[in-house]
Structure formats: C-alpha cells, structure tokens
C-alpha cells in the first residue's frame, strides 16, 4: 500500500490535487507537522523533566566530518581584529562556507525533498525554488519544536552495538523496541531512532556514508499514523540506505516530508540517551531562521 | 572601580596571572559561566513553564539584514538535484557563506573577545587562535543553556518605544526596571535587555548599526555580581555604543566575556516577550558545536 | 529585423532547430566565437606589438566594488600558518566566497545567458545546468583569446568624459567612432567600447549600477556581422541598460552569447587605453578553467 | 652558503635591516621581480611568436582536484534566474568558495610566504596581515607578466616520464637540461620546470600531494642569480618536498619569495609544451587583482 503510494508519485501532475495534498493543515500551510506542537504538548514535555539532566544531541561540525557527495564544510578564523581603544579590545570571528542545512547534524525542512517537481502541499519547485532562497517552504517557517521526545533504541532491542549498514528497521523491530521500553508513541512526539551507526562518525567516514541502517517504509508509515512531528536518528539518512527495493531512492524521505509534512533530523548524537536509557524526555529545538533554506544545522536539547 | 579595572587591561602581560584569571572554574576551564547551569537551575526553569507558550528569540537570517563592518551573509539554492529512482526523488540544499557566528542573531563565545592578546582564563591568542579554528575556547565547549530567563524591559521603564542610539542603560535604570517588574536576578540566570532598538532591524539598517542603546559598565557589573550566565538584547552589541568614555571600545564585552566568562547574545527578537510582559521564563539554547568557532547563530526558545 | 529576431526568441521550442542553432561551428560546439582565434589571428596580434607597452584591463576585486543584485564578494585572510621548520616558514592564504565569474571584471561564458530555457547551440538548461557545475558550455571550454583588440572610444567621439546612464550607443555612433579613429573591425577581433562610465566605479556605486550607457541592438548586430570574438566595455552590462524598448531585458546579451557565441567582458578598465589613444593592440586573455562555470574573473592584457 | 643564509633567517629581528632587505627595488617596493618586466623584455617575448601556436598552462579547477591540507574548492550553480522581459532572458551565475589563490593552478604573491614574521622587503606580518586583506604585498600590486618563457624539461633530460616524489632537481640537472635544450636563462625570464608529476593530477591525488619532485636550494639559487621573474612547475610546490634537509620546510619558497621577490607558479599544465619541445615562448599572465590576496588562480598563456 505504501509502496503503491510511492510508485504513484511518479505520475504526479503539476498543480493538480492528489491523494497527498492539499495538506491537512490547509493549502497555504508551510509548517507541516510542526502544527502539532500545542501548549498542551509543551506542558506534556515539561512534565517529563524531573532530574534536570540535559543532553546535547548535536555533533561537532568540523572539516573532517563525513559528508554526502561533494558537499563541503569550511571554517577559518581570520586574522585578529584590533586592538581598539585604550582598553585594547581585540576580537575574532569565523568564516564558514557550507551546505549549512545539509551537513553534519541536520534538520530537513519541507523544501528539501520533492516527488519530481512537487513538494509538500503540492508546491511546484519551478515556482518556489529560487536562487536567492526558497520563496515557500523555507525553514524559517517551522518554528520551535518543544515536545515529548522518545528514543527508540533498536540496537539494544536487537542486542547489538550497531545495526549493520543497509539493515531495514522493520515495523516489527519498531513495535518490539517500544514494547521492550514499555513506551508508546503519541501524536506530536519527536521520535529518535538509535542504531549505533554514529559510532562510525569520524572513526570510519567511508563506512559511515557508504550506506546506513534505518527505518523502512513500513516503520515510517507507523510513525506517520502515530502523527509524530519529527523522526531523527544517528545516521545520515534516518531511513535505510540503500532501500531494499533497488528502484527506490530515499522513499522514506518522500513519505515523511512532502507527503506528510513530518521533519527528519539526521546525524544526531543519540548515544548518551541510549547509554542512560533515557527513552522519554522533553525535546527542545528551533531551526535557525535561515530565510529560504532547505534545512538547518542544530544542537537540539533533550532534558529529563 | 570598573573603569580602573578595564584600564588595567592594557598592561596585561602574556602568560601571567592577573586579577581576572585563572578563572574561578579552574585554570583549564573553557566553559565559563555555563558552569552555572546545574540540574537545580534546570528544574527552576522547568517550573516557570505554566502556559506552554513558546517564543522564538532568533531573527531571520537574510542578505538584507544589517551587518557590522564588512561581514557578509550569502545564501543560494543550487540547481535541483535528481530526480533519482522510480520514485523520482528530487532535493535541494543551500550554500551559505558568512561570518556565521557573528552575523544576525549571534551568541558570543569566549574566543570572540580579548584584552590585547589575552582572552578568557588567561589564554593567549597567539597560542590558540589558528586558521583552522580556535584550539581553545571554541564555542563547541559551551554546552546547553537551560535556565531561568529574565526580560528586563528598560524601554517600558523609561516609557518609550525605543531607547535612543548611544543611550547608556545605567545601574539605576536596571534596578528601576527590575523593581517595576517585581523581579530579581539570580545566579545562573539569563538576562535579556529589551531596548526597542530591534524595531530598526531591516527598516533602517543604517540607523541600526550606527550606534545602539545598551548597558554600560555599571549595569554590567551588577549582572556580573548577580552571577548570571548570559546577557542578551535586541541590539547588535548588547552594550551601549559608543561608550560614554570615548577612549573605550566595547568595554562591557571585555568585562563579561574574558574577565567573567559571561556570554552575550545579540540581535535577539525580544519584542514579543515585551509585548506580553513575559518577564520570567524558561530559556533553552545550545550553541551549534562549530569546532573552534568564536560564536554561534541561534534561535533560542523562551517558554512560560 | 533584429528586434523581430529577438522577439521570436520567446517562441523557441526546446530541442528544435531554429534560425540560430545549430551553431555555425557544429552542433557539438561549446566554444563559439573563440573558434575564430587562429594562428594567423595570433600573428596579426603579435604584429601590433611595437612599443612593449602593457595595459592591465582588470579592475581590483574588493568588497566595496559595485555589484549586481545580491551578489557578494568576501575575502578574508585567515590566521597565519606556521612557523614550520628550523627555517621558520610562515604562510598566509585567503578565503574568497563570491559569484566569482559574475562580479567585478567579468567574462561571460556561453552558459551565462539563455533565451528561455535555450542557450548557445540549442542547449536546454534543464539538461546541462546542474548544481555541481554546468555539464555543457562551462567556461573551461573557451580557451585562450590572443587576438587583435580594438578600443572604440565613443565618449571621445561624443566629446564627453562619460556617456550618460541609459544612453544607447547607436550604429551611427559606432561607425562614427571607428571613422574618427581611422579603424576597422575585422573578423576575430576583440572590441572594447569605452564609455567613461567606469569613472563611477567605487566613487558612486549606486549610480554605477542604476543603469549604464552601452551598445544597443543595432550596434551589436554590426559587431556580429563583423564576426568578432568578444565585446567588452567599462560598464557592468556592456549593453545599454535599460534598453530603449522597455519590454526587452538584456537583449544584446542574447544576441551575442546564445545566438552568436560571441563573448562579453564587463567592467574592464579601459581608461588608460583611451587616455593613450591606444585604439589597436594585441589582446591576451584566457578564462580561469573553472569547471562548469558561467564566467570567469580576469585581468586581461593589452599590449602595443 | 645558501643553506647558511636560510638558517640565518631564524634570527631575523623585526624591523631591522638584514642581508636581504630593503629590496633592491627600494624599501617601499611591493612588486619584487615583476619590476624586471620592461618594454624591451616584452618585445623580446613578442619576437618569440612565430607560429601563432597558443598553449593554456592552467589546469581545470574542480572539486576533485588535489588540495593541500584542509583547503577546499566548492562551486555550485544556483537556480536559474529569470525569465525576464518579453525576450525571456534567463541567466546563471556560480557560487565559489575556496582558498582561491592557493588551490589548483596558483600564483604565489609576496604576501604568501614569510621567514618568521618577516616577509618580502622586511614587512612584518603583524603590521600588514589583516583579516580583510593584506595591507601590503597584496597580489594586486604585481601587474602583468609579459616576457620570455623557458621550459626546462628535466624529466626528458633524466629520460623518465616523471621524476620521483622527493627527487631534488640539482644544479647539475638544471644546467644539464638547459645545455641539452641549447638554451640559456636570462634576466626577466619566466622559467617553467617540467617534472612529469602533473600526470598524477586527478589520477592519483594522494600520491600527488604526498610529496613532489622539484628544484632544491642550489638550483633555485642559480635562477636567483639569473634574475628571473618567476619559477613555475607542474607540481604543487615547485620545490622538492620534503627537502633533503629534514629540518627545513619549504626553504626554496623563502629563498624566492621573501628574499628575492621572485614569484612561484604551481600546478601548471606543462605537458603540452614538453610534448612539443616548446622550450622558448612568449609568456603572458596577469594575476587577478584580488585586493590584499596572497596569490591568484590563473590560466597563463604561452605562445610561440
């Protein structure tokens, strides 16, 4: 059923309604599942804070990090400015050039992924994708995500330190893990999938990017039906790569982002949460309001 | 007294102890006042969340934003990638080049400001400021800041929409505003000063950067003594520019960052908090872990 | 006639032959009028060198230079590297971010300008314009341009220091100037038009980019018929802006680049040639071989 | 003697005259050996043009090219602009971020290399090396280099396709090659050394940058005494790397640039000249006038 849905994507006709748009949040909506963040959801998150223990979920951005394709990340410290004044103020800044929303720990916005020319809410890239920034679906529209977070430690469920590259996390895996953790996924949640793959970050970059374990279409559909806001993981794709169906390229991205307005957060540092069995927590993140950008770098916070 | 202290900065000798280092957090410390974030402080913040109302405090990053000196911000959307696979996946990313930690809404780390060659904790720039990134005091060391936030609406206290450019917020102003708000500043807090100056953002960029209202040395010293973690505002400098003492250049930056390890957050969008008289809130922010960077862009969250 | 030709462009059908392609140099050609540089033409240029007087025709690239739209140019010198070895080698490099082929003195390649989706030789942008570089018509294909150069000092002909912004250099102006200079344009030449507009460079950037004097369609057609290789000038567009026909946007660019494969060189420093009445010279330039780029920065040389 | 000179460099005292400055071209000079380009030299070059055969000496700039350390080169084509007007003008530009004067085919200016803090003509980096560009010795001061060029095909002299990595081209090699070619080096010449190392460009990048054959101090001193303007080659360093004396790092760079104001051009495409035994030619190059830059990319031209 899912597979049929995705296959049908190939025949999308520009500007025509379809089975997946207009969005349930209205034809003008640009925020997708971020609309599920309500005051009640914020209060639900608040009540998960009992210890005051804070986790940073962002990895360090550095030149040596693994990157997809020909993307780059360059940081340089220019010559020191100053000294100025009798108080001898000196200062530094930094020059960064990068595909900033799509390297390292990265939040995928609704302008990132399309099905042919069609993106979230039926927006045609020929109309909104402009050189100076996306004129619709830019990441500045998302807003703050303060909600309940759930870690799904599939590696622990499978009894391994790392899932294998190309391993598809099935619906059974997802349900089994949740059951093991005595946890449920609720509407408005952020779900983070721990695969252990992050242990290859910087230690074996070639291996890290060659493929990845991750959720397949069935597990993703489960999360769609639970009405989550975002799915994240400690891999560069969150979804399994390559997909078991060799004809499909990143179909989970399409299912989540354009079809359902659900965000993806990649290359998260989930290992501390897993180590501490911190399966439920308050999650806080707001994308950088990079006008017209497709994504955002980030260092989201989990607190319990 | 403060003024004397700053003047003395000019005679700092490399590698020598002084009245301001080693840091109270130890000679090896790179986190400064972020050490004040304790589980108790996180729980104090949590208890300020009662409505589930969320505020984004970051402004939009865009080419048109006012910038200091010759700094720049460029974002471009490259040609669309794909389609790939039978499911026709297409995608966009973005190329950004910028002094990324020092344009727009910006968090100043401990490697940003020095007194001559000496930075926080007595670190000599000749030793740690390297082309490929600061080898000490990089913003990746800061960690998450989840704590009580206080808005100090000095504009409202003075009965104006905006303080004037170059207006020094005095100690009396700060104390008067806090009294008006029936509020106190506590150790570990983040203090945001609302001046109204942000109303010139994009509407009159030349005016915005020509000068700015902000705290002077006496008000800053008050915050130092209250042991805050960070001071922010809706101006590009947080401190008054120019300083009333024409010989001094950014002395408040020196008092806060190198001397006391207290962070600064500039160009915050404080107007919604001010409008709602949201003077006390939970504050959440974690800098991007840009290795060796002097600062971080951000979109911090206030919740009450 | 010219105007009709340009209007007809609007009805170009993808992939169909037209009155302007395939190119006279073959359907696979990517070099356009650079094919006119022959050994005989090089020897003709050589024979114009009689004094050994060399002129640099490139302007200085700097942050303060006038730029079109939201293009940018940023250069920073990172912290000094080294010292290394007992010989204490230190070194600097520079970080540059820019629309490097389209800021400052700039050579327009065949991938720069299209008529709708169609570029030189009938190439469809949907097929060759890729995020990682143009897969056809990239500036690396051009090769060296060593040929006879002719300066056409229209400002002197009109008896002014600068032509006015928006002034169209007519066919009569072009022919009159050549007659005044006792000069003819030959096949394979590079023709540089001096307007005096360059005197506003850096001195009045707002004026410089607001509009420009330059050749109109009739003068451009004359140069097409003379079979030149390239047309340059001391303005940012070489052609008159705005075009006297308000419906047309940069029609001379279309006439020269996609229709005839003739290159354009903008923001040249022609003032020294004009001062010295150096109307005929050997011209040397080879674009940077920036793979898949639309243009190149440059500092071409004129020698007589 | 040379070696002693280099060792002595370590004891240079800031601001003091030495055995190598002020420059022979005056204490204010910023052009170094480019002062050797005279009208007579230009005419000498002209007279070497007899066939009209043109060679491009620049390699293609692309992401895949070998680079030193953490330098980068990124080029992206943004979304197409337009169409504009009834004539449907569309256009592309390109975003490039790079250490633009120090990647790929690169011309080293006088601000690139120092001996400790001291650069060409006794300039102290603490005074001229500023974040926004070098305030002295920037590459914009060099000017056009139009002169006699000599190819020294040492690989052919040694009877190999490529010299080995780390092979020092000795004075005997240099003299032997010139004798074999019946050629002499004259004041004001550009000398290009063909090693064959360029055959590893893109085909084995790891090998290409691991080390390199090149001239040693004795061969370099010979060229200094011949009063050349520039030395280039088909390697990334022109000089032998590592130097046979393991205590020295890039001593030939120091001998040529700061001590003698002689330029270096790296990663040149010399193979076509070598194939055609084009040992003597007119050489044309003018660095991009990148204000305050340490070097320039380039595509120099050889004509005979």
Coordinates of N, CA and C in Angstrom, one line a residue, chain C residues 54-62 65 103-107 192 201 233-234 265-273 283-285 296-302, chain D residues 140 143-144 286-290:
Chain C
X54 N 52.4 47.7 -21.9 CA 51.4 46.7 -21.4 C 50.4 47.4 -20.6
X55 N 49.1 47.1 -20.8 CA 48.0 47.6 -20.0 C 47.3 46.5 -19.4
X56 N 47.0 46.6 -18.1 CA 46.1 45.7 -17.4 C 44.7 46.2 -17.5
X57 N 43.8 45.3 -17.9 CA 42.4 45.8 -18.2 C 41.5 45.3 -17.0
X58 N 42.0 44.7 -16.0 CA 41.1 44.2 -14.9 C 41.1 45.2 -13.8
X59 N 39.9 45.4 -13.2 CA 39.8 46.2 -12.0 C 40.1 45.3 -10.8
X60 N 40.3 46.1 -9.7 CA 40.6 45.4 -8.4 C 39.3 44.8 -7.8
X61 N 39.4 43.5 -7.4 CA 38.3 42.9 -6.7 C 38.4 43.2 -5.3
X62 N 37.3 43.8 -4.8 CA 37.3 44.2 -3.3 C 35.9 44.3 -2.9
X65 N 33.4 47.0 -4.1 CA 33.0 47.3 -5.5 C 31.5 47.1 -5.7
X103 N 31.2 38.8 -10.8 CA 31.4 40.1 -10.0 C 32.6 40.7 -10.5
X104 N 32.7 42.1 -10.4 CA 33.8 42.8 -10.8 C 34.1 42.6 -12.3
X105 N 35.4 42.7 -12.7 CA 35.7 42.5 -14.1 C 35.4 41.0 -14.4
X106 N 34.5 40.8 -15.4 CA 33.9 39.5 -15.5 C 33.7 39.2 -17.0
X107 N 34.1 38.0 -17.3 CA 34.0 37.4 -18.7 C 32.8 36.5 -18.7
X192 N 36.5 46.6 -27.6 CA 36.3 47.2 -26.3 C 35.7 48.6 -26.5
X201 N 32.9 53.9 -10.9 CA 33.3 52.7 -10.1 C 34.0 53.1 -8.8
X233 N 33.5 46.3 -22.3 CA 33.4 47.7 -22.1 C 33.7 48.0 -20.6
X234 N 33.6 49.2 -20.3 CA 33.9 49.7 -18.9 C 32.6 49.9 -18.1
X265 N 32.7 41.0 -22.1 CA 33.6 41.2 -20.9 C 33.3 42.5 -20.3
X266 N 32.9 42.5 -19.0 CA 32.3 43.6 -18.4 C 33.2 44.2 -17.3
X267 N 33.0 45.5 -17.0 CA 33.8 46.2 -16.0 C 35.3 46.2 -16.3
X268 N 35.6 46.3 -17.5 CA 37.0 46.5 -17.9 C 37.5 47.9 -17.6
X269 N 38.8 47.9 -17.3 CA 39.5 49.2 -17.1 C 40.0 49.7 -18.4
X270 N 39.2 50.5 -19.1 CA 39.6 50.9 -20.5 C 40.2 52.3 -20.5
X271 N 40.2 53.0 -19.3 CA 40.6 54.4 -19.3 C 42.0 54.7 -19.7
X272 N 42.9 53.8 -19.4 CA 44.3 54.0 -19.8 C 44.5 53.9 -21.3
X273 N 43.8 52.9 -21.9 CA 43.9 52.8 -23.3 C 43.3 54.1 -24.0
X283 N 45.7 41.6 -27.7 CA 44.8 41.3 -26.6 C 45.1 39.9 -26.1
X284 N 45.3 39.7 -24.8 CA 45.6 38.4 -24.3 C 44.7 38.1 -23.1
X285 N 44.0 37.0 -23.2 CA 43.2 36.6 -22.0 C 42.9 35.1 -22.2
X296 N 34.1 34.0 -15.8 CA 35.5 34.0 -15.2 C 35.8 35.4 -14.8
X297 N 36.5 35.5 -13.6 CA 37.1 36.8 -13.4 C 38.3 36.9 -14.3
X298 N 38.9 38.1 -14.3 CA 40.0 38.2 -15.2 C 40.8 39.6 -15.1
X299 N 42.0 39.5 -15.6 CA 42.8 40.7 -15.7 C 43.5 40.7 -17.1
X300 N 42.7 40.9 -18.1 CA 43.2 40.8 -19.5 C 44.3 41.8 -19.7
X301 N 45.2 41.5 -20.7 CA 46.3 42.3 -21.0 C 46.2 42.9 -22.4
X302 N 46.4 44.1 -22.6 CA 46.5 44.8 -23.9 C 48.0 45.2 -24.1
Chain D
X140 N 47.4 42.3 -5.9 CA 47.0 43.4 -6.9 C 48.1 44.3 -7.3
X143 N 51.0 43.2 -11.2 CA 51.0 43.7 -12.6 C 51.2 42.6 -13.6
X144 N 51.1 42.9 -14.8 CA 51.2 42.0 -15.9 C 52.6 41.4 -16.1
X286 N 48.6 37.9 -16.1 CA 48.4 39.0 -15.1 C 47.5 38.4 -14.0
X287 N 48.0 38.5 -12.7 CA 47.2 37.9 -11.6 C 45.9 38.7 -11.5
X288 N 44.9 38.0 -11.1 CA 43.6 38.7 -10.7 C 44.0 39.7 -9.7
X289 N 43.4 40.9 -9.8 CA 43.7 41.9 -8.8 C 42.8 41.8 -7.6
X290 N 43.1 40.7 -6.9 CA 42.3 40.4 -5.7 C 42.9 41.2 -4.5

